[in-house]
Amino acid sequence: VLKIYKRQAVVSTQSTGEKNLVRIIEPYSRVQIAHVAETINLPYDIVEKKLSQIILDKKFSGILDQGSGVLIVYDGSESDQTYTYALDTITHMGKVVDVLFKKAQKLS
């Protein structure tokens, strides 16, 4: 029972830490990872890993430029509909092919 509570506390602390980290980086379009690490008093590598995980989990939109040690923040409100439109087009094309195939079978 103690392990369950401990695990829940760790998960709760991690999600709170992620929320705080997101709050810190939200106002920026570009921010140095070292600055974020200093602000929250954590080692650089831990902050970098945490930022990477937040981005991979799609809890935050941005990229890490590890060469320059910078987090580039993307505006989360922008959504690219290209993928959705492409899927719709492929679906409609599949339906057209099915109808043409049925008509071709009737001709044979």
PDB file of C-alpha atoms in Angstrom:
ATOM      1  CA  VAL A   1       0.000   0.000   0.000  1.00  0.00           C
ATOM      2  CA  LEU A   2       2.852   2.357   0.793  1.00  0.00           C
ATOM      3  CA  LYS A   3       4.340   1.867  -2.694  1.00  0.00           C
ATOM      4  CA  ILE A   4       1.053   2.886  -4.332  1.00  0.00           C
ATOM      5  CA  TYR A   5       0.899   6.121  -2.381  1.00  0.00           C
ATOM      6  CA  LYS A   6       4.540   6.829  -3.090  1.00  0.00           C
ATOM      7  CA  ARG A   7       4.014   6.236  -6.838  1.00  0.00           C
ATOM      8  CA  GLN A   8       0.958   8.516  -6.832  1.00  0.00           C
ATOM      9  CA  ALA A   9       2.952  11.216  -5.069  1.00  0.00           C
ATOM     10  CA  VAL A  10       5.756  10.938  -7.640  1.00  0.00           C
ATOM     11  CA  VAL A  11       3.300  11.126 -10.565  1.00  0.00           C
ATOM     12  CA  SER A  12       1.516  14.074  -8.953  1.00  0.00           C
ATOM     13  CA  THR A  13       4.825  15.862  -8.360  1.00  0.00           C
ATOM     14  CA  GLN A  14       5.921  15.221 -11.949  1.00  0.00           C
ATOM     15  CA  SER A  15       2.709  16.596 -13.436  1.00  0.00           C
ATOM     16  CA  THR A  16       2.901  19.641 -11.147  1.00  0.00           C
ATOM     17  CA  GLY A  17       6.520  20.138 -12.201  1.00  0.00           C
ATOM     18  CA  GLU A  18       5.547  19.911 -15.864  1.00  0.00           C
ATOM     19  CA  LYS A  19       2.775  22.463 -15.383  1.00  0.00           C
ATOM     20  CA  ASN A  20       5.177  24.845 -13.639  1.00  0.00           C
ATOM     21  CA  LEU A  21       7.761  24.354 -16.366  1.00  0.00           C
ATOM     22  CA  VAL A  22       5.180  25.112 -19.052  1.00  0.00           C
ATOM     23  CA  ARG A  23       4.119  28.258 -17.166  1.00  0.00           C
ATOM     24  CA  ILE A  24       7.726  29.434 -17.102  1.00  0.00           C
ATOM     25  CA  ILE A  25       8.357  28.958 -20.837  1.00  0.00           C
ATOM     26  CA  GLU A  26       4.930  30.059 -22.160  1.00  0.00           C
ATOM     27  CA  PRO A  27       5.679  33.800 -22.415  1.00  0.00           C
ATOM     28  CA  TYR A  28       8.720  33.242 -24.633  1.00  0.00           C
ATOM     29  CA  SER A  29       9.099  32.564 -28.330  1.00  0.00           C
ATOM     30  CA  ARG A  30      12.741  31.533 -27.708  1.00  0.00           C
ATOM     31  CA  VAL A  31      14.317  30.870 -24.343  1.00  0.00           C
ATOM     32  CA  GLN A  32      17.699  29.535 -23.307  1.00  0.00           C
ATOM     33  CA  ILE A  33      17.464  26.181 -21.554  1.00  0.00           C
ATOM     34  CA  ALA A  34      20.154  27.366 -19.111  1.00  0.00           C
ATOM     35  CA  HIS A  35      17.903  30.288 -18.103  1.00  0.00           C
ATOM     36  CA  VAL A  36      14.996  27.917 -17.424  1.00  0.00           C
ATOM     37  CA  ALA A  37      17.289  25.619 -15.412  1.00  0.00           C
ATOM     38  CA  GLU A  38      18.528  28.558 -13.309  1.00  0.00           C
ATOM     39  CA  THR A  39      14.969  29.811 -12.769  1.00  0.00           C
ATOM     40  CA  ILE A  40      13.760  26.512 -11.329  1.00  0.00           C
ATOM     41  CA  ASN A  41      17.083  25.543  -9.693  1.00  0.00           C
ATOM     42  CA  LEU A  42      17.516  22.232 -11.509  1.00  0.00           C
ATOM     43  CA  PRO A  43      20.492  20.883 -13.467  1.00  0.00           C
ATOM     44  CA  TYR A  44      20.587  21.719 -17.171  1.00  0.00           C
ATOM     45  CA  ASP A  45      20.402  18.095 -18.345  1.00  0.00           C
ATOM     46  CA  ILE A  46      17.308  17.343 -16.254  1.00  0.00           C
ATOM     47  CA  VAL A  47      15.512  20.432 -17.574  1.00  0.00           C
ATOM     48  CA  GLU A  48      16.491  19.530 -21.137  1.00  0.00           C
ATOM     49  CA  LYS A  49      15.140  15.976 -20.711  1.00  0.00           C
ATOM     50  CA  LYS A  50      11.941  17.251 -19.119  1.00  0.00           C
ATOM     51  CA  LEU A  51      11.387  19.782 -21.920  1.00  0.00           C
ATOM     52  CA  SER A  52      12.026  17.069 -24.485  1.00  0.00           C
ATOM     53  CA  GLN A  53       9.482  14.793 -22.806  1.00  0.00           C
ATOM     54  CA  ILE A  54       6.864  17.550 -22.610  1.00  0.00           C
ATOM     55  CA  ILE A  55       7.285  18.231 -26.333  1.00  0.00           C
ATOM     56  CA  LEU A  56       7.163  14.526 -27.254  1.00  0.00           C
ATOM     57  CA  ASP A  57       4.027  14.053 -25.138  1.00  0.00           C
ATOM     58  CA  LYS A  58       2.499  17.012 -27.040  1.00  0.00           C
ATOM     59  CA  LYS A  59       1.854  18.903 -23.832  1.00  0.00           C
ATOM     60  CA  PHE A  60       3.753  21.819 -25.328  1.00  0.00           C
ATOM     61  CA  SER A  61       4.495  22.861 -28.882  1.00  0.00           C
ATOM     62  CA  GLY A  62       8.115  23.646 -29.684  1.00  0.00           C
ATOM     63  CA  ILE A  63      11.543  22.264 -30.530  1.00  0.00           C
ATOM     64  CA  LEU A  64      14.842  22.041 -28.698  1.00  0.00           C
ATOM     65  CA  ASP A  65      17.802  23.463 -30.591  1.00  0.00           C
ATOM     66  CA  GLN A  66      20.484  21.568 -28.713  1.00  0.00           C
ATOM     67  CA  GLY A  67      23.281  23.155 -30.740  1.00  0.00           C
ATOM     68  CA  SER A  68      22.507  26.588 -29.372  1.00  0.00           C
ATOM     69  CA  GLY A  69      20.851  25.432 -26.130  1.00  0.00           C
ATOM     70  CA  VAL A  70      17.570  27.136 -26.949  1.00  0.00           C
ATOM     71  CA  LEU A  71      13.932  26.123 -26.765  1.00  0.00           C
ATOM     72  CA  ILE A  72      11.952  27.502 -29.700  1.00  0.00           C
ATOM     73  CA  VAL A  73       8.309  27.854 -28.730  1.00  0.00           C
ATOM     74  CA  TYR A  74       5.533  27.446 -31.284  1.00  0.00           C
ATOM     75  CA  ASP A  75       2.171  29.096 -30.944  1.00  0.00           C
ATOM     76  CA  GLY A  76      -0.135  26.246 -29.965  1.00  0.00           C
ATOM     77  CA  SER A  77      -3.205  27.877 -31.540  1.00  0.00           C
ATOM     78  CA  GLU A  78      -1.905  27.429 -35.064  1.00  0.00           C
ATOM     79  CA  SER A  79      -3.050  24.153 -36.508  1.00  0.00           C
ATOM     80  CA  ASP A  80      -2.096  22.865 -39.905  1.00  0.00           C
ATOM     81  CA  GLN A  81      -5.073  21.282 -41.614  1.00  0.00           C
ATOM     82  CA  THR A  82      -3.003  19.867 -44.498  1.00  0.00           C
ATOM     83  CA  TYR A  83      -2.865  16.396 -42.996  1.00  0.00           C
ATOM     84  CA  THR A  84      -6.618  16.341 -42.361  1.00  0.00           C
ATOM     85  CA  TYR A  85      -7.359  17.549 -45.886  1.00  0.00           C
ATOM     86  CA  ALA A  86      -5.000  14.955 -47.373  1.00  0.00           C
ATOM     87  CA  LEU A  87      -6.736  12.157 -45.453  1.00  0.00           C
ATOM     88  CA  ASP A  88     -10.137  13.389 -46.646  1.00  0.00           C
ATOM     89  CA  THR A  89      -8.898  13.476 -50.244  1.00  0.00           C
ATOM     90  CA  ILE A  90      -7.514   9.942 -50.015  1.00  0.00           C
ATOM     91  CA  THR A  91     -10.796   8.700 -48.513  1.00  0.00           C
ATOM     92  CA  HIS A  92     -12.817  10.292 -51.320  1.00  0.00           C
ATOM     93  CA  MET A  93     -10.440   8.953 -53.953  1.00  0.00           C
ATOM     94  CA  GLY A  94     -10.835   5.462 -52.492  1.00  0.00           C
ATOM     95  CA  LYS A  95     -14.614   5.760 -52.847  1.00  0.00           C
ATOM     96  CA  VAL A  96     -14.260   6.901 -56.471  1.00  0.00           C
ATOM     97  CA  VAL A  97     -11.986   3.958 -57.264  1.00  0.00           C
ATOM     98  CA  ASP A  98     -14.490   1.555 -55.678  1.00  0.00           C
ATOM     99  CA  VAL A  99     -17.362   2.925 -57.784  1.00  0.00           C
ATOM    100  CA  LEU A 100     -15.279   2.800 -60.982  1.00  0.00           C
ATOM    101  CA  PHE A 101     -14.236  -0.775 -60.185  1.00  0.00           C
ATOM    102  CA  LYS A 102     -17.880  -1.842 -59.769  1.00  0.00           C
ATOM    103  CA  LYS A 103     -18.808  -0.178 -63.095  1.00  0.00           C
ATOM    104  CA  ALA A 104     -15.877  -1.892 -64.813  1.00  0.00           C
ATOM    105  CA  GLN A 105     -17.018  -5.273 -63.454  1.00  0.00           C
ATOM    106  CA  LYS A 106     -20.506  -4.720 -64.882  1.00  0.00           C
ATOM    107  CA  LEU A 107     -18.985  -4.029 -68.323  1.00  0.00           C
ATOM    108  CA  SER A 108     -17.062  -7.300 -68.335  1.00  0.00           C
TER     109      SER A 108
END
